[in-house]
């Protein structure tokens, strides 16, 4: 089985912040989980380098746009491994391969009579790189702005149009027949009602600036940045060569996007694809937005969150864990220092870390650092093993449905049950009168620690690696094969070092 997963490509008008990090980490978690499930995964990220917004930022910096994007793109590319993410390709829309691919898509749409030349007159927001109907705007101090407060300008120019209106019923049908194509459900409803309210043809070229992909056969026009940008998902798998191995293996993709750019991905993009006789996306998942201590994050408020700063303060895995355990994936979330400490201390230090620490140090001290397989179980043991199986299944189902927070919760519940089991069985007492029982309890607990660590590995990859090293690399699971079974090997334990010190 194959999986193609994409992040949005990030605008190179500024440096990366927490919102960008959030989308990328979410895809990394999904990618790592699917690799453990034996899928062949292709994970793409990149930068969106054309358009008025980027051109404007370059002008303000007094640098030519190409040099400007070369510099800014590096920050996004470097951030990915610094977030502990492993991608397969990083695409930039100023690359030759992409320009070729975007122009090929354009030509295909021309060939299929999906594009015509006319005049556009209406509102445009450079910040959102989006056209707006007046009915979608509100007035502040006598000026029209978008619902999010982005300024708009009146644009009047010759423009190519995409026949989006022709696709209204096809898109309705697509989503009514495939209700899982857009998630979460509330977003699905939102998109469907937008489509049903009527689709107008979409302006897809601009003439008043030139920082974009040239429209084939008309050098007065550059492509509207969104048709250029969306096409990146095809470029990376060799489009227009649809017979390539990559294309055949991976298309269609799962796109993870923020709720602000859902319409582009769930309405325009599938329409372009269908109009070019290509398959629409497999799934589009829209996540929510983060606020900072209750306030909307914005440059003008000066409260953007630098991913490097919080990673330095709390640790990479602590941040990854917080972002995906604290808030249901799909909902908005609030970033607060108090919430991070509380969450990390309760789950990672007290529940997970403490179990590892006390069990492994006990084994090192009392069992010559060795645990032998034991299969002679009593009711308490069977109960815990049964709970492990249930929690693992829950975890797997939640992860398959991109309910990352719920999947994490299942692991934490399993760890709480295991801590309670250890308290009740009290191996430190068994040491005095029942060594056989003590070994059994330790063997079961160690197995559950290992399993939980593997289940947590998509979320906290580098800490999981460190924990698995306590088991002398005897246990290196690459996948969920035979996951319900406990090991039949002797396990040698290294002295554990603290993995998640408490945040004070
Ligand atoms: N370039 C377009 C995407 C083109 S995809 C073909 C774009 N870029 S962006 O850099 O502005 O935003 C990228 C992603 O960051 C979006 O998914 C957006 O939702 C996300 N975030 C930006 N700020 C955010 C928060 N405060 N919280 C969570 N995510 C947010 O849009």
Coordinates of C-alpha atoms and ligand atoms in Angstrom, one line a residue:
X1 CA 0.0 0.0 0.0
X2 CA 1.2 3.5 -0.8
X3 CA 0.6 6.9 0.7
X4 CA 1.3 10.3 -0.6
X5 CA 1.1 13.0 2.0
X6 CA 1.7 16.7 1.5
X7 CA 2.0 19.9 3.6
X8 CA 0.9 23.1 2.1
X9 CA 3.9 24.9 0.5
X10 CA 4.9 27.9 2.6
X11 CA 5.0 31.4 1.3
X12 CA 8.5 32.8 1.2
X13 CA 7.6 36.2 2.4
X14 CA 8.7 35.8 5.9
X15 CA 10.4 33.4 8.4
X16 CA 8.6 30.3 9.6
X17 CA 6.5 30.3 12.7
X18 CA 4.6 27.9 14.9
X19 CA 1.7 27.5 12.4
X20 CA 4.0 26.2 9.7
X21 CA 5.7 23.9 12.1
X22 CA 2.3 22.6 13.2
X23 CA 1.3 21.5 9.7
X24 CA 4.6 19.9 8.9
X25 CA 4.8 18.0 12.2
X26 CA 1.2 16.7 11.7
X27 CA 2.2 15.2 8.3
X28 CA 5.4 13.7 9.8
X29 CA 3.3 12.0 12.5
X30 CA 1.0 10.6 9.9
X31 CA 3.9 9.6 7.7
X32 CA 5.8 7.8 10.4
X33 CA 2.6 6.0 11.6
X34 CA 1.9 4.7 8.1
X35 CA 5.5 3.5 7.7
X36 CA 5.1 1.5 10.8
X37 CA 1.9 0.1 9.2
X38 CA 4.0 -1.1 6.3
X39 CA 3.0 1.6 3.8
X40 CA 5.3 3.0 1.2
X41 CA 5.1 6.7 2.0
X42 CA 6.0 9.7 0.0
X43 CA 6.0 12.9 2.1
X44 CA 6.3 16.2 0.4
X45 CA 6.8 19.8 1.6
X46 CA 8.1 22.9 0.0
X47 CA 7.8 26.6 -0.6
X48 CA 5.4 28.8 -2.5
X49 CA 7.5 31.5 -4.0
X50 CA 5.5 33.4 -6.6
X51 CA 2.8 36.0 -6.4
X52 CA 2.2 39.6 -5.3
X53 CA 2.7 38.9 -1.6
X54 CA 6.2 37.5 -2.1
X55 CA 7.1 40.1 -4.7
X56 CA 5.9 42.9 -2.3
X57 CA 8.1 41.5 0.5
X58 CA 11.1 41.3 -1.8
X59 CA 10.6 44.9 -2.8
X60 CA 10.3 46.0 0.8
X61 CA 13.6 44.2 1.5
X62 CA 15.1 45.9 -1.5
X63 CA 16.2 42.5 -2.9
X64 CA 15.3 41.0 -6.3
X65 CA 12.6 38.4 -5.9
X66 CA 14.7 35.4 -6.9
X67 CA 17.5 36.2 -4.5
X68 CA 14.9 36.9 -1.8
X69 CA 13.1 33.6 -2.2
X70 CA 16.4 31.7 -2.4
X71 CA 17.2 33.0 1.0
X72 CA 13.8 32.6 2.6
X73 CA 13.2 29.1 1.2
X74 CA 16.3 27.9 3.0
X75 CA 14.7 28.7 6.4
X76 CA 11.7 26.5 5.7
X77 CA 13.9 23.7 4.3
X78 CA 16.2 23.7 7.3
X79 CA 13.3 23.8 9.7
X80 CA 12.0 20.4 8.6
X81 CA 14.7 18.2 10.0
X82 CA 15.0 20.6 13.0
X83 CA 11.4 19.6 13.8
X84 CA 12.4 16.0 13.6
X85 CA 10.5 15.5 10.3
X86 CA 11.7 13.2 7.5
X87 CA 10.4 14.3 4.1
X88 CA 11.1 12.7 0.7
X89 CA 11.2 15.8 -1.4
X90 CA 11.2 19.6 -0.9
X91 CA 9.7 21.5 -3.8
X92 CA 10.1 25.1 -4.7
X93 CA 7.8 26.7 -7.2
X94 CA 10.6 28.6 -8.8
X95 CA 12.3 25.4 -9.9
X96 CA 12.4 24.5 -13.6
X97 CA 10.6 21.2 -13.1
X98 CA 7.7 23.1 -11.5
X99 CA 7.4 25.7 -14.1
X100 CA 7.3 23.0 -16.8
X101 CA 4.6 21.1 -14.8
X102 CA 2.4 24.2 -14.2
X103 CA 2.5 25.2 -17.8
X104 CA 1.7 21.6 -18.9
X105 CA -1.3 21.7 -16.6
X106 CA -2.4 25.0 -18.1
X107 CA -2.0 23.7 -21.6
X108 CA -4.1 20.7 -20.8
X109 CA -6.8 22.9 -19.4
X110 CA -6.7 25.0 -22.6
X111 CA -6.8 21.8 -24.7
X112 CA -9.9 20.7 -22.8
X113 CA -11.6 24.1 -23.3
X114 CA -11.6 24.9 -19.6
X115 CA -10.0 28.4 -19.9
X116 CA -11.1 31.5 -21.6
X117 CA -9.9 35.1 -21.9
X118 CA -12.0 38.0 -20.5
X119 CA -11.8 40.9 -18.0
X120 CA -11.7 40.7 -14.2
X121 CA -13.1 43.5 -12.0
X122 CA -13.4 43.0 -8.3
X123 CA -11.7 42.7 -4.9
X124 CA -8.3 41.1 -4.3
X125 CA -6.5 40.5 -1.0
X126 CA -2.7 40.3 -1.5
X127 CA -2.3 38.9 2.0
X128 CA -4.6 36.0 1.3
X129 CA -3.7 35.9 -2.4
X130 CA -7.5 35.5 -3.0
X131 CA -10.4 37.1 -4.9
X132 CA -13.4 38.1 -2.9
X133 CA -17.1 38.9 -3.6
X134 CA -18.2 42.1 -1.9
X135 CA -20.7 40.0 0.1
X136 CA -17.8 38.2 1.7
X137 CA -16.3 41.4 3.0
X138 CA -16.9 43.7 6.0
X139 CA -16.2 47.4 6.5
X140 CA -13.8 48.8 9.0
X141 CA -13.3 52.6 9.2
X142 CA -15.0 52.9 5.8
X143 CA -12.7 50.4 4.1
X144 CA -13.6 46.9 2.9
X145 CA -11.6 44.1 4.6
X146 CA -11.9 40.3 4.6
X147 CA -13.6 38.6 7.6
X148 CA -10.0 38.1 9.0
X149 CA -9.2 41.7 8.6
X150 CA -7.0 41.4 5.5
X151 CA -7.0 44.6 3.4
X152 CA -8.4 44.2 -0.1
X153 CA -7.8 46.2 -3.3
X154 CA -9.9 46.8 -6.4
X155 CA -8.5 45.0 -9.4
X156 CA -9.5 45.6 -13.0
X157 CA -7.5 43.8 -15.7
X158 CA -7.7 41.4 -18.5
X159 CA -7.6 37.9 -17.2
X160 CA -7.9 34.3 -18.1
X161 CA -10.8 32.5 -16.4
X162 CA -11.2 28.9 -15.4
X163 CA -14.7 27.5 -16.0
X164 CA -15.2 26.6 -12.4
X165 CA -19.0 27.1 -12.7
X166 CA -19.1 24.0 -15.0
X167 CA -17.9 21.9 -12.1
X168 CA -20.5 22.6 -9.5
X169 CA -22.5 19.5 -9.9
X170 CA -19.5 17.2 -10.5
X171 CA -17.9 18.4 -7.2
X172 CA -21.2 18.1 -5.3
X173 CA -21.5 14.5 -6.6
X174 CA -17.9 13.8 -5.7
X175 CA -18.3 14.9 -2.1
X176 CA -21.8 13.4 -1.6
X177 CA -20.5 10.1 -2.8
X178 CA -17.3 10.3 -0.8
X179 CA -18.1 12.0 2.5
X180 CA -14.7 11.1 4.0
X181 CA -12.8 13.0 1.3
X182 CA -12.9 16.1 3.5
X183 CA -12.3 16.0 7.2
X184 CA -13.3 16.9 9.9
X185 CA -17.0 16.6 9.3
X186 CA -17.7 20.2 10.0
X187 CA -15.3 21.3 7.3
X188 CA -16.9 18.8 4.9
X189 CA -20.3 20.5 5.5
X190 CA -18.8 23.9 5.1
X191 CA -17.2 23.1 1.7
X192 CA -20.3 21.3 0.4
X193 CA -22.6 24.2 1.2
X194 CA -20.1 26.6 -0.4
X195 CA -20.2 24.6 -3.6
X196 CA -24.0 24.3 -3.5
X197 CA -24.3 28.0 -3.0
X198 CA -23.0 28.4 -6.6
X199 CA -19.6 28.5 -8.1
X200 CA -18.4 31.4 -10.3
X201 CA -15.7 31.1 -12.9
X202 CA -12.3 31.8 -11.4
X203 CA -9.8 34.4 -12.5
X204 CA -6.5 32.5 -13.0
X205 CA -4.0 35.0 -14.4
X206 CA -2.7 38.5 -13.6
X207 CA -1.2 41.2 -15.7
X208 CA -0.2 44.0 -13.3
X209 CA 3.0 42.3 -12.0
X210 CA 5.2 39.6 -13.4
X211 CA 6.6 37.5 -10.5
X212 CA 4.9 34.3 -11.5
X213 CA 4.8 31.4 -13.9
X214 CA 4.4 32.8 -17.5
X215 CA 1.1 31.9 -19.1
X216 CA 2.0 29.8 -22.2
X217 CA 1.6 31.8 -25.4
X218 CA 0.8 35.1 -23.8
X219 CA 3.7 36.8 -22.1
X220 CA 1.5 39.6 -20.7
X221 CA 0.0 37.2 -18.2
X222 CA 1.4 35.3 -15.2
X223 CA -0.6 32.5 -13.6
X224 CA -2.6 33.3 -10.5
X225 CA -0.4 32.1 -7.7
X226 CA -2.8 29.5 -6.4
X227 CA -3.0 27.5 -9.7
X228 CA 0.8 27.6 -9.8
X229 CA 1.1 26.6 -6.1
X230 CA -1.5 23.8 -6.1
X231 CA 0.2 22.2 -9.1
X232 CA 3.3 21.5 -6.9
X233 CA 1.7 18.4 -5.7
X234 CA 1.8 17.0 -9.2
X235 CA 5.2 18.3 -10.1
X236 CA 6.8 16.4 -7.3
X237 CA 5.6 13.1 -8.7
X238 CA 6.8 13.9 -12.2
X239 CA 3.8 15.5 -13.9
X240 CA 3.2 15.8 -16.8
X241 CA 4.7 12.4 -17.1
X242 CA 1.7 10.5 -15.7
X243 CA 3.2 7.2 -16.7
X244 CA 6.2 7.7 -14.4
X245 CA 6.7 5.3 -11.5
X246 CA 6.2 7.9 -8.9
X247 CA 3.0 9.2 -10.4
X248 CA 1.5 5.8 -10.8
X249 CA 2.5 4.8 -7.3
X250 CA 1.4 7.8 -5.4
X251 CA -1.3 9.9 -7.0
X252 CA -3.8 10.8 -5.6
X253 CA -2.5 12.4 -2.4
X254 CA -3.7 13.3 1.1
X255 CA -3.4 17.0 1.6
X256 CA -3.1 18.4 5.1
X257 CA -3.9 22.1 5.2
X258 CA -5.0 24.8 7.6
X259 CA -8.7 25.7 7.7
X260 CA -7.9 29.1 6.0
X261 CA -6.8 27.4 2.8
X262 CA -9.4 24.7 2.6
X263 CA -11.4 26.3 -0.2
X264 CA -8.4 26.3 -2.5
X265 CA -7.7 22.6 -1.9
X266 CA -11.3 21.3 -1.7
X267 CA -13.0 23.4 -4.4
X268 CA -10.5 24.9 -6.9
X269 CA -7.9 22.1 -6.8
X270 CA -10.2 19.1 -7.5
X271 CA -12.0 21.1 -10.2
X272 CA -8.6 21.8 -11.9
X273 CA -7.7 18.1 -11.6
X274 CA -11.0 16.8 -13.0
X275 CA -10.9 19.4 -15.8
X276 CA -7.4 18.1 -16.7
X277 CA -8.8 14.5 -16.5
X278 CA -6.8 13.6 -13.4
X279 CA -7.9 12.0 -10.2
X280 CA -9.1 14.4 -7.4
X281 CA -7.2 14.2 -4.1
X282 CA -7.7 11.1 -1.9
X283 CA -8.4 13.3 1.1
X284 CA -8.2 16.8 2.4
X285 CA -7.8 17.3 6.1
X286 CA -8.2 20.8 7.5
X287 CA -6.6 21.6 10.9
X288 CA -7.3 24.5 13.1
X289 CA -5.3 27.6 14.1
X290 CA -3.2 28.2 17.1
X291 CA -3.5 31.3 19.2
X292 CA -0.8 32.6 21.6
X293 CA -1.9 32.9 25.3
X294 CA -5.5 33.5 24.0
X295 CA -4.6 36.0 21.3
X296 CA -4.6 35.7 17.5
X297 CA -1.1 35.3 16.3
X298 CA 0.0 38.1 14.0
X299 CA 3.0 40.0 12.9
X300 CA 1.4 43.3 13.7
X301 CA 0.7 42.2 17.3
X302 CA 4.3 41.0 17.5
X303 CA 3.3 37.7 19.1
X304 CA 4.4 35.2 16.5
X305 CA 6.0 32.1 18.0
X306 CA 9.4 31.1 16.7
X307 CA 9.6 27.3 16.6
X308 CA 13.3 27.4 17.5
X309 CA 12.6 29.4 20.6
X310 CA 10.1 27.0 22.1
X311 CA 12.1 24.0 21.1
X312 CA 15.1 25.4 23.0
X313 CA 13.0 26.1 26.0
X314 CA 11.0 22.9 26.2
X315 CA 12.6 20.3 23.9
X316 CA 11.6 19.1 20.5
X317 CA 9.6 16.0 21.5
X318 CA 7.9 17.9 24.3
X319 CA 6.6 20.5 21.8
X320 CA 5.6 17.8 19.3
X321 CA 3.7 16.0 22.0
X322 CA 2.0 19.1 23.3
X323 CA 0.8 20.3 20.0
X324 CA -0.9 17.0 19.2
X325 CA -2.1 15.8 22.6
X326 CA -3.5 19.1 23.9
X327 CA -6.0 19.9 21.1
X328 CA -8.1 17.6 18.9
X329 CA -6.5 17.6 15.4
X330 CA -8.9 19.8 13.4
X331 CA -9.8 22.2 16.3
X332 CA -8.2 25.5 17.1
X333 CA -5.8 25.5 20.0
X334 CA -4.2 27.9 22.4
X335 CA -0.5 27.9 23.0
X336 CA 0.3 28.7 26.6
X337 CA 3.4 28.0 28.8
X338 CA 1.2 26.8 31.6
X339 CA -0.5 24.3 29.4
X340 CA 2.7 22.9 28.0
X341 CA 4.2 22.3 31.5
X342 CA 1.0 20.8 32.8
X343 CA 0.7 18.4 29.8
X344 CA 4.3 17.4 29.6
X345 CA 4.6 16.8 33.3
X346 CA 1.4 14.8 33.6
X347 CA 1.8 12.6 30.6
X348 CA 5.5 12.3 29.7
X349 CA 7.2 12.8 33.0
X350 CA 4.8 11.3 35.5
X351 CA 3.0 8.6 33.5
X352 CA 5.4 7.4 30.8
X353 CA 8.8 8.5 32.1
X354 CA 8.2 7.5 35.6
X355 CA 7.1 4.0 34.6
X356 CA 10.2 3.5 32.5
X357 CA 12.5 4.9 35.2
X358 CA 11.2 2.8 38.1
X359 CA 10.8 -0.5 36.2
X360 CA 14.1 -0.4 34.4
X361 CA 16.2 0.8 37.4
X362 CA 14.6 -1.9 39.4
X363 CA 15.6 -4.6 36.9
X364 CA 19.1 -3.2 36.6
X365 CA 19.4 -3.3 40.4
X366 CA 17.6 -6.5 41.2
X367 CA 17.6 -8.8 38.2
X368 CA 21.1 -8.5 36.8
X369 CA 19.8 -6.2 34.1
X370 CA 18.0 -9.1 32.5
X371 CA 14.4 -10.1 31.9
X372 CA 13.5 -13.6 30.7
X373 CA 10.3 -14.4 28.8
X374 CA 7.6 -15.8 31.1
X375 CA 4.1 -17.1 30.1
X376 CA 2.6 -18.2 33.3
X377 CA -0.1 -15.6 33.9
X378 CA -2.7 -14.9 36.5
X379 CA -6.0 -13.0 36.1
X380 CA -4.4 -9.6 36.7
X381 CA -1.8 -10.3 34.0
X382 CA -4.4 -11.4 31.5
X383 CA -6.5 -8.3 32.3
X384 CA -3.6 -6.0 31.6
X385 CA -2.6 -7.9 28.4
X386 CA -6.2 -7.7 27.2
X387 CA -6.3 -3.9 27.9
X388 CA -3.1 -3.6 26.0
X389 CA -4.7 -5.2 23.0
X390 CA -7.8 -3.0 23.2
X391 CA -5.8 0.2 23.6
X392 CA -3.5 -0.7 20.7
X393 CA -6.5 -1.3 18.4
X394 CA -8.0 2.0 19.5
X395 CA -4.8 3.8 18.8
X396 CA -4.5 2.2 15.4
X397 CA -8.0 3.2 14.4
X398 CA -7.7 6.7 15.7
X399 CA -4.4 7.2 13.9
X400 CA -5.9 5.8 10.7
X401 CA -8.6 8.4 11.0
X402 CA -6.2 11.2 11.8
X403 CA -7.5 11.6 15.3
X404 CA -4.0 12.0 16.7
X405 CA -5.1 13.4 20.1
X406 CA -7.4 10.4 20.7
X407 CA -4.7 8.0 19.6
X408 CA -2.3 9.6 22.1
X409 CA -5.0 9.4 24.8
X410 CA -5.3 5.6 24.3
X411 CA -1.5 5.2 24.9
X412 CA -1.7 7.3 28.0
X413 CA -4.6 5.2 29.3
X414 CA -2.6 2.1 28.7
X415 CA 0.3 3.6 30.6
X416 CA -1.9 4.6 33.5
X417 CA -3.3 1.1 33.7
X418 CA 0.2 -0.3 33.6
X419 CA 1.4 2.0 36.4
X420 CA -1.6 0.9 38.5
X421 CA -0.8 -2.7 37.8
X422 CA 2.8 -2.2 38.9
X423 CA 1.6 -0.5 42.1
X424 CA -0.8 -3.3 42.9
X425 CA 1.6 -6.2 42.0
X426 CA 4.5 -4.4 43.9
X427 CA 7.5 -6.2 42.4
X428 CA 9.6 -4.7 45.3
X429 CA 7.5 -6.8 47.7
X430 CA 7.5 -9.9 45.4
X431 CA 11.3 -9.8 45.5
X432 CA 11.2 -10.9 49.1
X433 CA 8.8 -13.9 48.7
X434 CA 7.9 -14.8 45.1
X435 CA 10.7 -14.3 42.5
X436 CA 8.8 -16.1 39.8
X437 CA 5.8 -13.7 40.1
X438 CA 8.2 -10.7 40.2
X439 CA 9.7 -11.8 36.9
X440 CA 6.3 -12.2 35.4
X441 CA 5.2 -8.8 36.4
X442 CA 8.5 -7.2 35.1
X443 CA 8.3 -9.1 31.8
X444 CA 4.8 -8.0 31.1
X445 CA 5.5 -4.4 32.1
X446 CA 8.7 -4.2 30.0
X447 CA 6.8 -5.5 27.0
X448 CA 4.2 -2.8 27.4
X449 CA 6.8 -0.1 27.8
X450 CA 8.4 -1.2 24.5
X451 CA 5.0 -1.4 22.7
X452 CA 3.9 2.0 24.1
X453 CA 7.3 3.5 23.0
X454 CA 6.8 2.2 19.5
X455 CA 3.2 3.6 19.4
X456 CA 4.5 6.9 20.6
X457 CA 7.4 7.0 18.1
X458 CA 5.5 8.9 15.4
X459 CA 4.8 11.6 17.9
X460 CA 8.1 11.7 19.8
X461 CA 10.6 10.0 17.5
X462 CA 13.9 10.9 19.1
X463 CA 12.8 10.2 22.6
X464 CA 11.4 6.8 21.5
X465 CA 14.7 6.0 19.9
X466 CA 16.5 6.8 23.2
X467 CA 14.1 4.6 25.2
X468 CA 14.5 1.7 22.8
X469 CA 18.2 2.0 23.4
X470 CA 17.7 1.1 27.0
X471 CA 16.8 -2.4 25.6
X472 CA 20.2 -2.7 24.1
X473 CA 18.8 -2.6 20.6
X474 CA 17.6 -6.1 21.1
X475 CA 14.2 -4.8 20.3
X476 CA 14.1 -2.8 17.1
X477 CA 10.6 -2.9 15.6
X478 CA 10.2 -1.4 12.2
X479 CA 6.5 -2.1 11.9
X480 CA 3.3 -3.3 13.6
X481 CA 3.7 -6.9 12.4
X482 CA 2.8 -9.3 15.2
X483 CA 2.4 -6.3 17.5
X484 CA 0.0 -8.2 19.8
X485 CA 2.7 -10.7 20.7
X486 CA 5.2 -10.3 23.4
X487 CA 8.8 -11.0 22.7
X488 CA 10.3 -14.5 23.2
X489 CA 13.8 -13.2 23.6
X490 CA 15.8 -12.5 26.7
X491 CA 15.8 -8.7 27.2
X492 CA 19.0 -7.0 28.4
X493 CA 18.4 -3.7 30.0
X494 CA 20.7 -0.6 30.2
X495 CA 20.6 1.8 33.1
X496 CA 17.9 4.3 32.1
X497 CA 18.8 8.0 32.1
X498 CA 15.9 10.4 32.6
X499 CA 14.0 11.1 29.3
X500 CA 11.4 13.6 30.4
X501 CA 12.6 15.7 33.3
X502 CA 9.7 17.6 34.9
X503 CA 9.2 21.2 33.7
X504 CA 9.1 23.5 36.8
Ligands
LIG1 N1 1.3 29.2 0.2 C1 0.0 28.9 0.8 C2 -0.3 27.4 0.6 C3 -0.2 26.9 -0.8 S1 -0.5 25.2 -0.8 C4 -0.6 24.8 -2.4 C5 -0.1 29.3 2.2 N2 1.1 29.4 2.9 S2 1.3 30.0 4.4 O1 2.7 30.0 4.6 O2 0.6 31.2 4.5 O3 0.5 29.0 5.3 C6 0.9 27.6 5.4 C7 0.1 26.9 6.4 O4 0.4 27.4 7.7 C8 -1.4 26.9 6.3 O5 -1.9 25.6 6.3 C9 -1.9 27.7 7.4 O6 -3.1 27.2 7.9 C10 -0.8 27.4 8.5 N3 -0.8 28.4 9.5 C11 -0.4 29.7 9.5 N4 -0.7 30.2 10.7 C12 -1.3 29.3 11.5 C13 -1.6 29.3 12.9 N5 -1.6 30.4 13.7 N6 -2.0 28.1 13.4 C14 -2.0 27.0 12.7 N7 -1.7 26.9 11.4 C15 -1.5 28.2 10.8 O7 -1.1 29.4 2.8

